[in-house]
Coordinates of C-alpha atoms and ligand atoms in Angstrom, one line a residue:
X1 CA 0.4 0.2 0.2
X2 CA 2.3 2.2 0.9
X3 CA 4.1 2.2 -2.2
X4 CA 1.5 2.3 -4.6
X5 CA 0.8 5.5 -2.6
X6 CA 4.0 6.7 -3.1
X7 CA 4.0 5.7 -6.7
X8 CA 0.0 7.9 -6.7
X9 CA 1.9 10.3 -5.5
X10 CA 4.9 10.0 -7.9
X11 CA 1.7 10.0 -10.3
X12 CA 0.2 13.1 -8.8
X13 CA 3.4 15.1 -9.0
X14 CA 3.9 14.0 -12.9
X15 CA 0.2 15.4 -13.0
X16 CA 1.1 18.8 -12.0
X17 CA 4.5 18.9 -14.2
X18 CA 2.5 18.0 -16.8
X19 CA -0.3 20.7 -16.3
X20 CA 2.2 23.2 -15.6
X21 CA 4.3 22.4 -18.5
X22 CA 0.7 22.4 -20.7
X23 CA -0.3 25.5 -18.7
X24 CA 3.1 26.9 -19.9
X25 CA 3.1 26.2 -23.5
X26 CA -1.0 27.5 -23.6
X27 CA 0.3 30.9 -21.5
X28 CA 2.8 31.5 -24.5
X29 CA 0.3 31.0 -27.3
X30 CA -2.0 33.4 -25.5
X31 CA 0.7 36.1 -25.1
X32 CA 2.1 36.1 -28.3
X33 CA -1.5 36.1 -29.4
X34 CA -1.8 39.4 -27.3
X35 CA 1.2 40.1 -28.0
X36 CA -0.5 40.6 -32.0
X37 CA -3.2 42.2 -31.1
X38 CA -1.5 45.1 -29.0
X39 CA 0.8 44.8 -32.1
X40 CA 3.2 48.1 -30.9
X41 CA 3.4 46.8 -27.3
X42 CA 4.8 48.9 -25.5
X43 CA 4.8 51.3 -27.8
X44 CA 3.5 54.7 -27.0
X45 CA 2.8 57.7 -29.1
X46 CA 2.4 61.3 -28.5
X47 CA 1.6 64.3 -30.6
X48 CA 3.0 67.6 -30.1
X49 CA 2.8 70.9 -32.0
X50 CA 5.6 72.7 -32.5
X51 CA 5.1 77.1 -31.8
X52 CA 3.1 78.8 -34.4
X53 CA 4.3 80.0 -37.4
X54 CA 2.4 83.2 -39.7
X55 CA 3.5 83.2 -43.6
X56 CA 1.4 85.1 -46.3
X57 CA 1.1 84.1 -49.6
X58 CA 5.0 84.3 -50.9
X59 CA 6.4 83.9 -48.2
X60 CA 9.0 81.4 -46.0
X61 CA 9.6 79.9 -42.5
X62 CA 13.4 78.8 -42.0
X63 CA 12.6 78.8 -37.8
X64 CA 14.6 77.2 -35.6
X65 CA 12.7 76.0 -32.1
X66 CA 15.3 75.3 -29.3
X67 CA 13.7 72.6 -26.4
X68 CA 10.9 71.4 -28.6
X69 CA 8.3 69.0 -26.4
X70 CA 9.7 65.5 -26.9
X71 CA 9.6 62.2 -24.9
X72 CA 12.1 62.7 -21.7
X73 CA 13.8 59.9 -20.4
X74 CA 15.6 56.9 -21.4
X75 CA 13.9 55.7 -24.2
X76 CA 13.5 54.2 -27.7
X77 CA 12.0 56.0 -30.8
X78 CA 10.3 53.5 -33.0
X79 CA 8.9 56.6 -35.3
X80 CA 8.9 60.1 -36.1
X81 CA 5.7 61.7 -38.4
X82 CA 5.6 65.1 -39.1
X83 CA 3.2 67.7 -41.4
X84 CA 2.0 71.1 -41.7
X85 CA -1.6 71.8 -40.2
X86 CA -3.8 74.9 -39.9
X87 CA -5.1 77.0 -36.8
X88 CA -8.2 74.1 -37.0
X89 CA -5.7 70.6 -37.2
X90 CA -6.2 70.6 -40.5
X91 CA -3.5 68.8 -42.8
X92 CA -2.4 71.9 -45.1
X93 CA -1.5 70.6 -48.8
X94 CA 1.8 70.7 -50.6
X95 CA 0.3 73.2 -53.1
X96 CA -0.7 76.3 -50.2
X97 CA 2.2 75.4 -48.0
X98 CA 5.5 73.6 -49.5
X99 CA 6.9 71.7 -46.7
X100 CA 10.8 72.0 -47.7
X101 CA 11.4 69.8 -45.1
X102 CA 11.4 69.4 -41.1
X103 CA 14.5 68.8 -39.2
X104 CA 15.3 67.3 -36.1
X105 CA 18.5 67.8 -33.9
X106 CA 19.4 66.1 -30.7
X107 CA 21.6 68.5 -28.2
X108 CA 22.6 68.7 -24.5
X109 CA 21.7 72.0 -23.1
X110 CA 23.3 72.6 -19.7
X111 CA 20.9 72.7 -16.6
X112 CA 19.3 75.8 -16.3
X113 CA 20.1 77.7 -18.9
X114 CA 16.5 78.5 -19.5
X115 CA 15.0 79.2 -22.7
X116 CA 11.6 79.6 -23.3
X117 CA 10.3 76.4 -25.1
X118 CA 10.5 76.6 -28.9
X119 CA 12.5 79.5 -29.1
X120 CA 13.4 80.4 -32.3
X121 CA 16.1 83.1 -31.5
X122 CA 18.7 80.9 -33.4
X123 CA 22.9 81.1 -32.1
X124 CA 21.3 82.7 -28.6
X125 CA 23.3 80.5 -26.0
X126 CA 23.9 78.0 -28.9
X127 CA 27.9 78.3 -27.9
X128 CA 26.8 76.5 -24.6
X129 CA 25.2 74.0 -26.4
X130 CA 26.8 70.1 -27.3
X131 CA 25.0 68.8 -30.6
X132 CA 24.2 65.2 -30.3
X133 CA 24.7 64.3 -34.3
X134 CA 23.8 61.1 -35.6
X135 CA 26.2 58.5 -36.4
X136 CA 27.4 59.9 -39.1
X137 CA 29.1 60.6 -42.5
X138 CA 28.9 64.3 -43.4
X139 CA 31.7 67.0 -42.0
X140 CA 31.0 68.9 -39.2
X141 CA 27.8 69.0 -38.0
X142 CA 26.4 69.0 -41.2
X143 CA 23.2 66.5 -41.5
X144 CA 23.8 65.8 -38.3
X145 CA 20.2 65.7 -37.6
X146 CA 18.3 62.2 -35.8
X147 CA 15.3 62.5 -37.8
X148 CA 14.0 65.0 -40.8
X149 CA 11.9 64.4 -44.3
X150 CA 10.1 66.8 -46.6
X151 CA 7.3 67.0 -48.6
X152 CA 7.2 63.0 -49.0
X153 CA 6.7 62.4 -44.9
X154 CA 3.1 62.3 -45.5
X155 CA 3.6 58.8 -47.5
X156 CA 6.9 57.5 -46.1
X157 CA 7.6 54.9 -44.0
X158 CA 9.6 55.2 -41.2
X159 CA 8.7 52.7 -38.5
X160 CA 11.8 51.2 -36.8
X161 CA 11.3 47.5 -36.8
X162 CA 11.5 45.5 -33.4
X163 CA 13.8 44.6 -31.3
X164 CA 15.3 47.7 -32.8
X165 CA 15.4 51.5 -31.4
X166 CA 17.2 54.9 -31.5
X167 CA 18.3 55.0 -28.2
X168 CA 17.9 58.6 -27.1
X169 CA 18.2 60.2 -23.2
X170 CA 20.4 57.7 -21.5
X171 CA 21.8 59.3 -18.8
X172 CA 24.8 58.3 -18.8
X173 CA 25.3 59.9 -22.4
X174 CA 24.4 63.2 -21.1
X175 CA 27.0 65.0 -19.4
X176 CA 26.9 66.6 -15.7
X177 CA 25.4 69.2 -15.3
X178 CA 23.2 68.8 -18.8
X179 CA 19.8 67.5 -19.8
X180 CA 19.4 66.4 -23.6
X181 CA 17.0 68.5 -25.6
X182 CA 15.6 69.2 -29.0
X183 CA 15.7 71.4 -31.8
X184 CA 12.8 71.9 -34.6
X185 CA 14.0 73.5 -37.8
X186 CA 10.7 74.1 -40.2
X187 CA 11.6 75.2 -43.7
X188 CA 8.0 75.7 -45.3
X189 CA 7.0 78.2 -48.2
X190 CA 3.5 79.6 -48.9
X191 CA 2.9 79.0 -52.8
X192 CA -0.5 80.4 -52.5
X193 CA -0.6 82.9 -55.7
X194 CA 2.9 82.9 -56.7
X195 CA 3.8 83.2 -60.3
X196 CA 5.7 80.2 -60.3
X197 CA 4.7 76.9 -57.4
X198 CA 7.9 75.0 -59.0
X199 CA 10.3 77.7 -59.3
X200 CA 9.5 79.0 -55.6
X201 CA 10.0 75.4 -53.8
X202 CA 13.5 75.4 -56.2
X203 CA 13.8 78.0 -54.4
X204 CA 15.3 80.0 -57.8
X205 CA 16.7 83.4 -56.6
X206 CA 15.2 85.7 -59.5
X207 CA 12.0 84.7 -57.4
X208 CA 13.0 85.6 -54.6
X209 CA 14.5 88.9 -55.7
X210 CA 17.7 87.9 -54.1
X211 CA 21.5 88.5 -54.2
X212 CA 22.7 88.3 -51.6
X213 CA 22.9 85.4 -49.2
X214 CA 20.8 85.5 -45.4
X215 CA 24.4 87.3 -43.8
X216 CA 24.1 89.8 -47.1
X217 CA 27.1 87.4 -48.1
X218 CA 26.8 87.7 -52.9
X219 CA 26.2 84.5 -54.2
X220 CA 28.5 82.6 -56.0
X221 CA 28.2 83.5 -59.2
X222 CA 26.5 81.1 -61.0
X223 CA 24.7 80.2 -57.9
X224 CA 21.0 80.6 -59.1
X225 CA 18.4 78.6 -56.6
X226 CA 19.1 76.8 -53.7
X227 CA 18.2 77.5 -49.7
X228 CA 20.9 80.8 -50.2
X229 CA 18.1 82.4 -52.4
X230 CA 14.8 81.3 -49.5
X231 CA 15.8 81.9 -46.2
X232 CA 13.4 83.0 -43.1
X233 CA 11.1 85.6 -44.3
X234 CA 12.1 85.5 -47.6
X235 CA 8.9 86.4 -50.5
X236 CA 8.5 85.0 -53.7
X237 CA 6.9 86.8 -55.9
X238 CA 3.1 86.2 -56.6
X239 CA 0.5 87.4 -58.9
X240 CA -0.7 90.4 -59.2
X241 CA -3.8 91.0 -57.2
X242 CA -3.5 88.3 -54.9
X243 CA -5.8 88.9 -52.1
X244 CA -2.6 88.7 -48.5
X245 CA -4.6 86.8 -46.4
X246 CA -1.9 85.8 -43.7
X247 CA -2.3 82.3 -42.3
X248 CA -1.0 80.2 -38.9
X249 CA 0.1 77.5 -39.0
X250 CA 2.0 74.4 -36.8
X251 CA 4.1 71.2 -37.8
X252 CA 2.3 68.5 -36.0
X253 CA 4.3 65.7 -34.5
X254 CA 3.9 62.1 -33.3
X255 CA 6.5 60.5 -31.8
X256 CA 6.1 56.5 -31.4
X257 CA 8.6 55.4 -28.3
X258 CA 8.9 52.8 -25.7
X259 CA 11.0 53.1 -22.3
X260 CA 14.6 51.7 -22.8
X261 CA 15.1 47.9 -22.5
X262 CA 17.6 45.7 -23.3
X263 CA 16.2 43.6 -25.0
X264 CA 16.0 46.5 -27.0
X265 CA 19.0 46.8 -29.5
X266 CA 20.1 50.3 -30.8
X267 CA 20.4 51.2 -34.2
X268 CA 23.0 54.2 -35.3
X269 CA 21.9 56.9 -38.0
X270 CA 23.5 57.7 -41.3
X271 CA 22.7 60.2 -43.6
X272 CA 24.4 59.5 -46.9
X273 CA 24.5 62.7 -49.5
X274 CA 25.4 62.5 -53.5
X275 CA 27.3 65.9 -53.1
X276 CA 30.1 64.4 -50.8
X277 CA 32.7 63.9 -53.2
X278 CA 35.8 63.3 -50.0
X279 CA 37.4 60.4 -50.1
X280 CA 37.3 59.5 -47.0
X281 CA 36.5 60.9 -43.6
X282 CA 39.2 63.2 -42.9
X283 CA 39.1 63.8 -46.4
X284 CA 39.7 67.9 -46.2
X285 CA 40.8 68.8 -49.5
X286 CA 37.4 67.9 -51.5
X287 CA 33.9 69.2 -50.9
X288 CA 32.1 67.8 -48.5
X289 CA 28.3 67.6 -48.2
X290 CA 27.3 70.8 -50.3
X291 CA 23.5 69.3 -49.4
X292 CA 22.1 70.8 -52.7
X293 CA 22.8 70.8 -56.5
X294 CA 21.6 71.8 -59.4
X295 CA 20.3 69.7 -62.3
X296 CA 20.7 71.2 -65.4
X297 CA 18.1 70.5 -68.6
X298 CA 19.5 68.1 -71.0
X299 CA 18.8 70.6 -73.8
X300 CA 21.3 72.8 -72.1
X301 CA 24.2 70.2 -72.1
X302 CA 22.9 68.2 -75.5
X303 CA 22.9 65.3 -74.0
X304 CA 18.8 64.4 -74.7
X305 CA 20.0 61.4 -75.9
X306 CA 20.7 60.2 -71.9
X307 CA 17.0 59.7 -72.1
X308 CA 16.9 63.1 -70.4
X309 CA 17.7 61.6 -67.2
X310 CA 20.3 63.4 -64.7
X311 CA 22.5 60.6 -62.1
X312 CA 25.1 61.8 -60.0
X313 CA 26.7 59.1 -57.8
X314 CA 29.6 59.7 -54.9
X315 CA 31.4 57.2 -53.2
X316 CA 30.9 57.2 -49.4
X317 CA 33.3 55.4 -46.9
X318 CA 31.7 54.5 -43.9
X319 CA 33.1 54.6 -40.8
X320 CA 31.8 51.8 -39.3
X321 CA 29.7 48.5 -40.2
X322 CA 26.7 46.6 -39.4
X323 CA 23.4 45.1 -40.6
X324 CA 21.0 47.9 -42.7
X325 CA 17.6 47.4 -41.0
X326 CA 16.2 50.7 -42.4
X327 CA 16.9 53.1 -46.2
X328 CA 15.1 56.1 -47.7
X329 CA 16.4 58.1 -49.4
X330 CA 15.0 61.8 -49.6
X331 CA 14.6 64.3 -53.0
X332 CA 12.8 66.8 -54.7
X333 CA 10.1 67.2 -57.5
X334 CA 11.8 66.1 -60.6
X335 CA 13.5 63.4 -58.2
X336 CA 13.4 59.4 -60.5
X337 CA 14.2 57.6 -57.3
X338 CA 18.3 57.2 -55.7
X339 CA 20.0 53.2 -55.0
X340 CA 22.8 52.7 -52.5
X341 CA 25.5 50.3 -53.3
X342 CA 27.8 48.3 -51.4
X343 CA 31.0 48.4 -52.4
X344 CA 30.9 44.6 -54.2
X345 CA 28.0 46.3 -56.4
X346 CA 24.8 44.7 -54.4
X347 CA 21.8 46.6 -53.3
X348 CA 21.8 48.2 -50.1
X349 CA 18.5 50.1 -51.1
X350 CA 16.1 51.3 -53.8
X351 CA 14.3 54.7 -52.8
X352 CA 11.7 55.7 -55.2
X353 CA 9.8 58.5 -55.8
X354 CA 5.4 58.8 -55.4
X355 CA 4.1 61.5 -57.0
X356 CA 0.9 62.7 -56.1
X357 CA -2.3 62.5 -58.6
X358 CA -4.9 65.2 -56.7
X359 CA -5.2 67.8 -54.6
X360 CA -5.8 66.5 -51.1
X361 CA -3.1 66.4 -48.6
X362 CA -0.3 63.8 -49.3
X363 CA -1.7 63.6 -52.6
X364 CA -0.5 67.0 -54.7
X365 CA -0.3 66.5 -58.2
X366 CA 3.0 67.0 -59.3
X367 CA 5.1 66.9 -55.9
X368 CA 6.8 63.6 -54.1
X369 CA 4.4 62.7 -51.3
X370 CA 6.4 59.7 -50.4
X371 CA 9.4 57.7 -51.2
X372 CA 9.5 54.1 -50.8
X373 CA 11.6 52.4 -47.9
X374 CA 13.7 49.2 -47.8
X375 CA 13.4 46.6 -44.6
X376 CA 16.1 44.4 -45.1
X377 CA 15.8 40.8 -42.9
X378 CA 17.8 41.9 -40.0
X379 CA 21.1 40.4 -40.8
X380 CA 21.0 40.0 -44.9
X381 CA 22.3 43.1 -45.9
X382 CA 25.3 43.8 -44.7
X383 CA 28.2 46.3 -44.3
X384 CA 31.4 46.1 -43.2
X385 CA 34.1 48.8 -41.7
X386 CA 35.4 51.1 -44.2
X387 CA 33.7 50.1 -46.4
X388 CA 33.5 52.2 -49.8
X389 CA 28.8 52.3 -50.8
X390 CA 28.1 54.1 -53.7
X391 CA 25.2 56.3 -53.9
X392 CA 23.7 57.3 -57.7
X393 CA 20.8 60.5 -57.4
X394 CA 18.5 60.3 -60.4
X395 CA 16.6 63.0 -61.5
X396 CA 14.9 64.4 -64.3
X397 CA 16.2 66.6 -66.6
X398 CA 13.9 67.6 -69.4
X399 CA 13.8 71.0 -67.8
X400 CA 16.2 72.7 -64.9
X401 CA 15.9 71.9 -61.8
X402 CA 17.7 73.8 -58.3
X403 CA 19.0 73.2 -54.8
X404 CA 17.4 69.5 -55.7
X405 CA 19.0 66.7 -53.2
X406 CA 20.1 63.2 -52.5
X407 CA 20.4 62.1 -49.2
X408 CA 19.7 58.5 -48.2
X409 CA 18.6 57.9 -44.4
X410 CA 20.2 54.1 -42.9
X411 CA 19.9 52.6 -40.1
X412 CA 22.2 49.9 -38.8
X413 CA 22.6 48.2 -36.1
X414 CA 25.7 46.5 -34.8
X415 CA 24.5 43.6 -33.7
X416 CA 22.3 41.1 -36.0
X417 CA 19.5 40.1 -33.6
X418 CA 20.2 37.1 -31.5
X419 CA 18.4 33.5 -32.8
X420 CA 15.8 33.3 -30.4
X421 CA 14.7 37.0 -30.8
X422 CA 15.2 37.5 -34.4
X423 CA 12.6 33.9 -34.0
X424 CA 10.5 35.5 -32.4
X425 CA 10.5 38.7 -34.8
X426 CA 10.2 37.1 -37.3
X427 CA 6.4 35.0 -36.1
X428 CA 5.7 38.5 -34.9
X429 CA 6.1 39.8 -38.7
X430 CA 4.9 37.2 -39.6
X431 CA 1.8 37.4 -38.1
X432 CA 1.6 40.6 -37.7
X433 CA -1.8 40.8 -39.8
X434 CA -4.7 39.0 -38.2
X435 CA -5.5 36.8 -41.0
X436 CA -2.3 34.7 -39.8
X437 CA -3.4 34.8 -35.8
X438 CA -5.8 32.0 -36.4
X439 CA -3.6 29.3 -38.4
X440 CA -0.4 30.3 -35.3
X441 CA -2.6 29.3 -32.7
X442 CA -4.3 26.2 -34.8
X443 CA -0.2 25.1 -35.4
X444 CA 0.4 25.8 -31.5
X445 CA -2.2 23.8 -30.3
X446 CA -1.6 21.1 -32.5
X447 CA 2.4 21.6 -31.5
X448 CA 0.5 20.9 -27.9
X449 CA -1.2 18.3 -28.3
X450 CA 2.0 15.9 -30.0
X451 CA 3.7 17.2 -27.5
X452 CA 1.4 16.3 -24.7
X453 CA 0.4 12.9 -26.3
X454 CA 3.7 12.0 -26.8
X455 CA 4.5 13.2 -23.3
X456 CA 1.4 10.7 -21.6
X457 CA 3.4 7.8 -23.5
X458 CA 6.8 9.0 -22.0
X459 CA 4.4 9.3 -18.5
X460 CA 3.5 5.6 -18.9
X461 CA 6.3 4.0 -20.6
X462 CA 7.7 6.1 -17.3
X463 CA 5.0 4.5 -15.1
X464 CA 6.5 1.1 -16.1
X465 CA 9.8 1.4 -15.5
X466 CA 8.6 2.7 -11.6
X467 CA 7.0 -0.5 -11.5
X468 CA 9.8 -2.7 -11.9
X469 CA 12.3 -0.2 -9.8
X470 CA 9.6 -0.3 -6.9
Ligands
NAG1 C1 14.8 93.9 -55.6 O1 15.9 93.8 -55.3 C2 16.2 95.2 -55.4 C3 16.9 95.4 -54.5 O2 17.9 94.2 -54.0 C4 14.7 96.5 -55.0 O3 15.6 97.8 -55.6 C5 14.2 95.8 -56.1 O4 13.2 97.0 -56.2 C6 13.0 94.3 -55.8 N1 12.4 94.4 -57.7 C7 11.0 93.6 -56.4 C8 10.2 92.9 -57.5 O5 10.8 93.2 -55.2
NAG2 C1 10.3 64.0 -67.2 O1 9.4 64.7 -67.3 C2 8.9 65.6 -68.5 C3 7.7 66.5 -68.2 O2 8.8 67.6 -67.6 C4 7.9 63.7 -68.7 O3 7.0 64.4 -69.8 C5 8.6 63.1 -69.0 O4 7.8 61.9 -68.7 C6 9.6 62.7 -67.5 N1 10.7 62.0 -68.1 C7 10.1 60.5 -66.3 C8 11.3 59.7 -66.5 O5 10.2 60.2 -65.8

């Protein structure tokens, strides 16, 4: 009897073990299901408004707002999205207010040096700030922003996929006595009633009647358009008699973020510029990133047989390597796309413009309303330290364009995801659309049943052994 009792107790323990096991498996399936339904588990979404700016027809806004609202603390930024809205919060179409760009920069400022939020007095206290630039690769602080796009903002995917994040606010990176802040630069052009919409958005100097830059320096001979002719408060030519009505506008920006956790893998931000002609980062004999360039019309340069596509190339040396997890280009109207190649000639990412076809915000005809982005399967597209990448930019050169750009924004992770993590991520990605959820649960249950039956069968055998043992 005693022996039997012991045996029963062992079986009961085993039963418990079995059920715990079952319970855990079901719990895991349940949690996985929850994670899918919650989708961006742990990701918070916060919406902010920039300080108000007021524009008249033809007028330009190009201000720097220091210490803007931004989620504080040690966080992972998953996405930054911004668009121009009016006083009622309505999206403003590009043919009314052309968004040349918004740019978000990170910096450290001494605590206690209080600049009012959103102060746009550029240069004030600037010497006391430490700009925290991205990982490169332009000279100095050029293109050092963390986030930034232009007219394509509404339809460009910029979500940082799991398990990655842009790590900010880490207290160990902030010098003693300093705090982390963010600055926003909004460059917008009010093109209501202007004589030449494309010309005004391309900042053609003649349309702005500009011969000196904002610091009073004469423009270089041959400089016919670009940011030096459409700085803050400049005015593009408006049709005579057009009603001069002011308009109040904001950049409404949305930050998706989560509290930092050790399971998040940090990514580095690189912005490559097709005008960068340096041989390496420490090459000071050639021109670094110029940000803008000109596209001559194919008639003018007699290259009609090139199909009127202007191709500009740059070779850019990467200071560090890693896995590319996201890529997107920035181009202006006339852009036909941009491709980034590895040294072996393999395509790292090709980003194509999406042109609008209507009138409504996000679909404005003639404007680039989105850029396609790349999300390589993590670990499949890698850059090695010191690798020379080739960046190519294509523009339609049927007509001349001034002040165009070709920037390539990439996110690079040091470490590929750990196998387990990557499995979870790919499972997560696989089942993102909920239609995959039930098959998954079904598979999970089926696996559980098979394993469970296997366990019971083994259990029977073990019982047998036990009998013999005892
Ligand atoms: C253009 O600027 C010049 C001075 O730089 C001024 O004399 C002239 O009136 C301006 N033209 C227009 C159309 O505003
Ligand atoms: C280039 O632009 C012209 C109009 O300016 C258009 O007719 C032509 O189709 C465009 N070419 C390409 C390749 O998009």
